[in-house]
Amino acid sequence: MVYDLNPDWRFVQADVPGANATTFDDSSWTTVSVPHTYNDVDSFDNWITSSGESAVAMQITWYRKHFTMPAGLAGMKVFLEFERVRQAATVYVNGVQVGLCEFGVSPFGFDITDRIRFGADNVIAVKADNTKWRPEQAGGVGFQWDTRDFYPEYGGLTHNVRMHVLPRTYFTLPLSMNLGTTGTYVFPSAFNIPGATAAITAQAQVRNEDSAARTVTVSANLIDAGGALHATIAGSAVSVAPGETRVVTLSQRIPGLRFWSPASPSLYTVEMVLSIDGAVVDAYPVVTGFRKTAFQGGTTAGGVYLNDQYVYLTGYAVRTTNEWAVIGGAVPEWLTGLDGQLIRDSHANLIRWMHVSAPPNQIRMTDKYGIVSVQPAGDKESDVTGRQWDQRVEQMRASMVYFRNSPSILFWEAGNNWITAAHMSQMLDLRRTWDPAGGRAIGCRAISDSSAYGGTAAVDAAEYVGTMLNRHYSVYARDRKPVIECEYTRDEAPRRVWDNYSPPDFGYRTGPDVTYHWTSEDFAATVAASSRYEFWSQRIQGPGDRRYAGAAALIWADSNQHGRQYNWECARLSGRVDAVRIPKESLHSYRVMQNPAADIHVIGHWTYPSGTRKTIHVLASAAVHEVRLLVNGTQVGSNSSPAYDFLYSFPDVAWQSGTITAVGYTTGGTEVVRASKTTTGAAVALKLTPYTAPGGLRADGSDVAFFDVEAVDSAGRRMPTHQARVDFTLTGPGTFLGGFNSHIPGSVHKSAVETEAGVNRVFVRATRGAGTLTLRATASGLTAATATVTSTAFTTTGGLTVLRS
């Protein structure tokens, strides 16, 4: 049985003596539900610096949860699982410390069997500590990755908390961090791709904590995504001695499989079944997918192959917090899924997670949406020695054990920068020990045959090689390994500033400490196309010279990591979407450039002041060979010579009210795609559109709904140059969290927000009470708008909710 422990914790943002005690009075503390962070209110609220935002709270806080364990479960094993706590968590059960985890990255667990009171009240207390540069308690050595610029600071119980109740003979959990167990490893082999068959092997770690030997039979049910039983893998009986932990292996050839790939991310549940004397005593589900992989070097056949097909990898480099403004790093899972959908809609199929391992919710997202992942361990930007290297090795082992059944992970990243050949060999040994059959490669960014970056021995020990801005590319590595460009653009631009001709800004006027001065048009046109061109045309698809297996643009969403718009913006603005996931024009550019089919996008809008004459930029995919530009049906230009492969520019186009259209043609003159922008009238009203999880808003205390607020004209069309204050009032069982303006310090968690390019997004958090929430938006000179959502009740019994039984 698995219990959800997310709802109804008591929280205090202070270090309170005695808070671990069972009898401690926490009635004055705030009631919160997980995922939860206290850095949602103090992030994205001040100017960005070279080391991220400096004013976020870094301190000790406490969480306490009361629950009643059913008396009928007496005698069972009980384990706690935390999916992530940044940076350290000291955990107490009924006043007694059960463990400490200080790594701040991977999931971890504790055996709390001896501390649980069955049929009575229990208290879990967690001392969560994200104090700046907190050293490891034993030895006083800090963790290399404990740094807010490369691992943005979000303290608290930011990810799921689960409680597992198991029999005395049971399948272990994949929690090598603290528990030291390895769980079940499922992998395919002996593929027949055309015949849709493969051998499926499961290696299940079984532990006997009964007082006598147990003869157990391990089998597995293979269940498809629709819940239907696809096959059963039989196993033979084995004896497990008292106190023994052993791995039981079963394997069977399975026909009719659907293989996982970005184009078809088919998932299965392998339900491991443990029986004693014919009775099922434990069942453990492993969600996974089956795919055949190959990793090759060379200029003609080099690259990554999935299911015997070459797959070019294209996408984004993302900090693993993947944080949002307003809600910080404590993101409901459905919003993580929104990221996945947006990424796939942009025709990307790769995320290179940066510096520390992506948490389970992010990897569940990449598994579901077919996004290949590069999964790191934990580091900053250099090799290390001594205890800090040992910490990285331990973190990589924990990540491998926990995530080795995830089909989207194709790469383990041993370092964000080069490491020595000896260290690379040690990481390769880890992969061979803990993930020998998972179809994954381990490598490192920045190693090359140069002795300054590890040398040929480091390249030889790696199974793939990463570069950054092409700085570490080498022919030696290319000829032997797949090469992935890990970060091929760093520029920044805000969403709100269209171009030099659009009110109210008429260009991006910046302060003296700002590095990048791009408007949205610059960022989506010249910057996007030129940086993409360097790797697409010059280094990836060159005739007979396939240099790169894939490339990741920095970043996905505007972030609270370090940026370079110092003293001018409250976020790093390198994203394809902004910090609340409203698309920037750049997202459409990448959608077009990453689309193998015919695609086209007119950058910007078509609502300008009278007399405007400007260059119009159009992005068209490689399937387009000529673009013709029309204004109100009349052709005003034709271009068959794009800059940087994708960018078609039309200078000195005179604006006139109506519609501008870009039409794409093949080399033979056949129209294959078109896109238009239309002039809007003056804004006369506000429009509110609510969004919730597919199942609706849950009254669990942590779920959120968001509302898009738009300034629209009399025909209901968004007015693209509207930028003004909008005020909000909320009634009903919810908490208004507000929205975000990157150029306004302190804009988050306020009752007002400005529209940017005619739109913004605000958030509401559900409380524990169910009912109808009504949001009202008002702005000077515009008709007000209202929208409602209804939250559904979320019940617990004795403080517990059963997730699986």
PDB file of C-alpha atoms in Angstrom, residues 419-527:
ATOM      1  CA  ILE A 419      36.652  15.649 -16.021  1.00  0.00           C
ATOM      2  CA  THR A 420      39.826  13.576 -15.966  1.00  0.00           C
ATOM      3  CA  ALA A 421      40.122  10.284 -17.787  1.00  0.00           C
ATOM      4  CA  ALA A 422      40.278   8.485 -14.447  1.00  0.00           C
ATOM      5  CA  HIS A 423      37.051  10.118 -13.307  1.00  0.00           C
ATOM      6  CA  MET A 424      35.352   9.421 -16.640  1.00  0.00           C
ATOM      7  CA  SER A 425      36.368   5.762 -16.344  1.00  0.00           C
ATOM      8  CA  GLN A 426      34.947   5.636 -12.828  1.00  0.00           C
ATOM      9  CA  MET A 427      31.635   6.997 -14.082  1.00  0.00           C
ATOM     10  CA  LEU A 428      31.626   4.468 -16.916  1.00  0.00           C
ATOM     11  CA  ASP A 429      32.103   1.713 -14.349  1.00  0.00           C
ATOM     12  CA  LEU A 430      29.055   3.058 -12.495  1.00  0.00           C
ATOM     13  CA  ARG A 431      26.979   2.843 -15.667  1.00  0.00           C
ATOM     14  CA  ARG A 432      28.170  -0.698 -16.322  1.00  0.00           C
ATOM     15  CA  THR A 433      27.363  -1.722 -12.760  1.00  0.00           C
ATOM     16  CA  TRP A 434      23.985  -0.077 -12.220  1.00  0.00           C
ATOM     17  CA  ASP A 435      22.641   0.353 -15.733  1.00  0.00           C
ATOM     18  CA  PRO A 436      24.388  -2.295 -17.842  1.00  0.00           C
ATOM     19  CA  ALA A 437      21.452  -3.128 -20.124  1.00  0.00           C
ATOM     20  CA  GLY A 438      19.348   0.037 -20.214  1.00  0.00           C
ATOM     21  CA  GLY A 439      20.485   1.247 -23.621  1.00  0.00           C
ATOM     22  CA  ARG A 440      22.085   4.414 -22.301  1.00  0.00           C
ATOM     23  CA  ALA A 441      25.417   6.162 -22.756  1.00  0.00           C
ATOM     24  CA  ILE A 442      27.465   8.097 -20.231  1.00  0.00           C
ATOM     25  CA  GLY A 443      29.612  11.066 -21.122  1.00  0.00           C
ATOM     26  CA  CYS A 444      30.507  14.615 -20.229  1.00  0.00           C
ATOM     27  CA  ARG A 445      30.337  18.128 -21.559  1.00  0.00           C
ATOM     28  CA  ALA A 446      33.594  19.714 -22.746  1.00  0.00           C
ATOM     29  CA  ILE A 447      35.963  16.728 -22.860  1.00  0.00           C
ATOM     30  CA  SER A 448      38.140  16.529 -25.944  1.00  0.00           C
ATOM     31  CA  ASP A 449      41.428  15.129 -27.158  1.00  0.00           C
ATOM     32  CA  SER A 450      43.112  18.328 -25.934  1.00  0.00           C
ATOM     33  CA  SER A 451      45.044  17.678 -22.742  1.00  0.00           C
ATOM     34  CA  ALA A 452      43.423  20.835 -21.361  1.00  0.00           C
ATOM     35  CA  TYR A 453      40.049  19.041 -21.483  1.00  0.00           C
ATOM     36  CA  GLY A 454      40.843  15.521 -20.381  1.00  0.00           C
ATOM     37  CA  GLY A 455      42.703  14.286 -23.453  1.00  0.00           C
ATOM     38  CA  THR A 456      42.112  11.290 -25.670  1.00  0.00           C
ATOM     39  CA  ALA A 457      41.855   8.925 -22.714  1.00  0.00           C
ATOM     40  CA  ALA A 458      38.848  10.867 -21.369  1.00  0.00           C
ATOM     41  CA  VAL A 459      37.173  10.786 -24.779  1.00  0.00           C
ATOM     42  CA  ASP A 460      37.872   7.068 -25.094  1.00  0.00           C
ATOM     43  CA  ALA A 461      36.324   6.373 -21.685  1.00  0.00           C
ATOM     44  CA  ALA A 462      33.158   8.318 -22.542  1.00  0.00           C
ATOM     45  CA  GLU A 463      30.274   6.930 -24.581  1.00  0.00           C
ATOM     46  CA  TYR A 464      29.222  10.333 -25.919  1.00  0.00           C
ATOM     47  CA  VAL A 465      30.740  13.819 -25.876  1.00  0.00           C
ATOM     48  CA  GLY A 466      29.076  17.167 -25.181  1.00  0.00           C
ATOM     49  CA  THR A 467      30.165  20.619 -26.288  1.00  0.00           C
ATOM     50  CA  MET A 468      29.132  24.175 -25.418  1.00  0.00           C
ATOM     51  CA  LEU A 469      28.897  26.849 -28.111  1.00  0.00           C
ATOM     52  CA  ASN A 470      31.078  24.505 -30.184  1.00  0.00           C
ATOM     53  CA  ARG A 471      34.061  25.422 -27.991  1.00  0.00           C
ATOM     54  CA  HIS A 472      35.110  21.862 -27.237  1.00  0.00           C
ATOM     55  CA  TYR A 473      34.373  20.201 -30.553  1.00  0.00           C
ATOM     56  CA  SER A 474      37.110  17.904 -31.819  1.00  0.00           C
ATOM     57  CA  VAL A 475      37.501  15.687 -34.846  1.00  0.00           C
ATOM     58  CA  TYR A 476      38.943  12.972 -32.604  1.00  0.00           C
ATOM     59  CA  ALA A 477      35.727  12.830 -30.572  1.00  0.00           C
ATOM     60  CA  ARG A 478      33.464  13.183 -33.605  1.00  0.00           C
ATOM     61  CA  ASP A 479      35.019  10.188 -35.307  1.00  0.00           C
ATOM     62  CA  ARG A 480      34.461   7.970 -32.278  1.00  0.00           C
ATOM     63  CA  LYS A 481      31.393   9.165 -30.354  1.00  0.00           C
ATOM     64  CA  PRO A 482      28.091  10.919 -30.877  1.00  0.00           C
ATOM     65  CA  VAL A 483      28.520  14.630 -30.151  1.00  0.00           C
ATOM     66  CA  ILE A 484      25.748  16.706 -28.565  1.00  0.00           C
ATOM     67  CA  GLU A 485      25.846  20.478 -28.470  1.00  0.00           C
ATOM     68  CA  CYS A 486      24.660  21.231 -24.941  1.00  0.00           C
ATOM     69  CA  GLU A 487      24.078  25.024 -24.992  1.00  0.00           C
ATOM     70  CA  TYR A 488      24.106  26.771 -28.326  1.00  0.00           C
ATOM     71  CA  THR A 489      22.604  30.159 -27.504  1.00  0.00           C
ATOM     72  CA  ARG A 490      22.652  32.390 -24.444  1.00  0.00           C
ATOM     73  CA  ASP A 491      21.048  35.662 -25.574  1.00  0.00           C
ATOM     74  CA  GLU A 492      18.157  37.259 -23.676  1.00  0.00           C
ATOM     75  CA  ALA A 493      15.097  39.317 -24.560  1.00  0.00           C
ATOM     76  CA  PRO A 494      11.813  40.170 -22.834  1.00  0.00           C
ATOM     77  CA  ARG A 495       8.430  39.092 -24.180  1.00  0.00           C
ATOM     78  CA  ARG A 496       6.843  42.515 -23.760  1.00  0.00           C
ATOM     79  CA  VAL A 497       8.948  44.553 -26.257  1.00  0.00           C
ATOM     80  CA  TRP A 498       7.881  43.722 -29.814  1.00  0.00           C
ATOM     81  CA  ASP A 499      10.257  45.848 -31.918  1.00  0.00           C
ATOM     82  CA  ASN A 500      11.447  49.416 -32.467  1.00  0.00           C
ATOM     83  CA  TYR A 501       8.121  50.494 -33.997  1.00  0.00           C
ATOM     84  CA  SER A 502       5.581  49.238 -31.427  1.00  0.00           C
ATOM     85  CA  PRO A 503       4.097  51.273 -28.583  1.00  0.00           C
ATOM     86  CA  PRO A 504       4.414  51.720 -25.717  1.00  0.00           C
ATOM     87  CA  ASP A 505       8.145  50.899 -25.641  1.00  0.00           C
ATOM     88  CA  PHE A 506       9.304  51.611 -29.216  1.00  0.00           C
ATOM     89  CA  GLY A 507      12.363  49.448 -28.650  1.00  0.00           C
ATOM     90  CA  TYR A 508      14.156  47.883 -25.712  1.00  0.00           C
ATOM     91  CA  ARG A 509      15.796  50.751 -23.860  1.00  0.00           C
ATOM     92  CA  THR A 510      18.123  49.272 -21.264  1.00  0.00           C
ATOM     93  CA  GLY A 511      20.372  50.280 -18.415  1.00  0.00           C
ATOM     94  CA  PRO A 512      24.180  50.392 -18.356  1.00  0.00           C
ATOM     95  CA  ASP A 513      24.636  46.936 -16.811  1.00  0.00           C
ATOM     96  CA  VAL A 514      22.649  45.024 -19.427  1.00  0.00           C
ATOM     97  CA  THR A 515      24.455  42.617 -21.756  1.00  0.00           C
ATOM     98  CA  TYR A 516      21.749  41.962 -24.353  1.00  0.00           C
ATOM     99  CA  HIS A 517      19.643  44.657 -25.980  1.00  0.00           C
ATOM    100  CA  TRP A 518      17.396  42.547 -28.198  1.00  0.00           C
ATOM    101  CA  THR A 519      13.733  43.174 -28.778  1.00  0.00           C
ATOM    102  CA  SER A 520      11.383  40.211 -29.112  1.00  0.00           C
ATOM    103  CA  GLU A 521      11.696  40.563 -32.898  1.00  0.00           C
ATOM    104  CA  ASP A 522      15.512  40.491 -32.767  1.00  0.00           C
ATOM    105  CA  PHE A 523      15.456  37.492 -30.446  1.00  0.00           C
ATOM    106  CA  ALA A 524      13.003  35.536 -32.583  1.00  0.00           C
ATOM    107  CA  ALA A 525      14.506  36.468 -35.951  1.00  0.00           C
ATOM    108  CA  THR A 526      18.224  37.129 -36.307  1.00  0.00           C
ATOM    109  CA  VAL A 527      19.332  35.666 -32.983  1.00  0.00           C
TER     110      VAL A 527
END
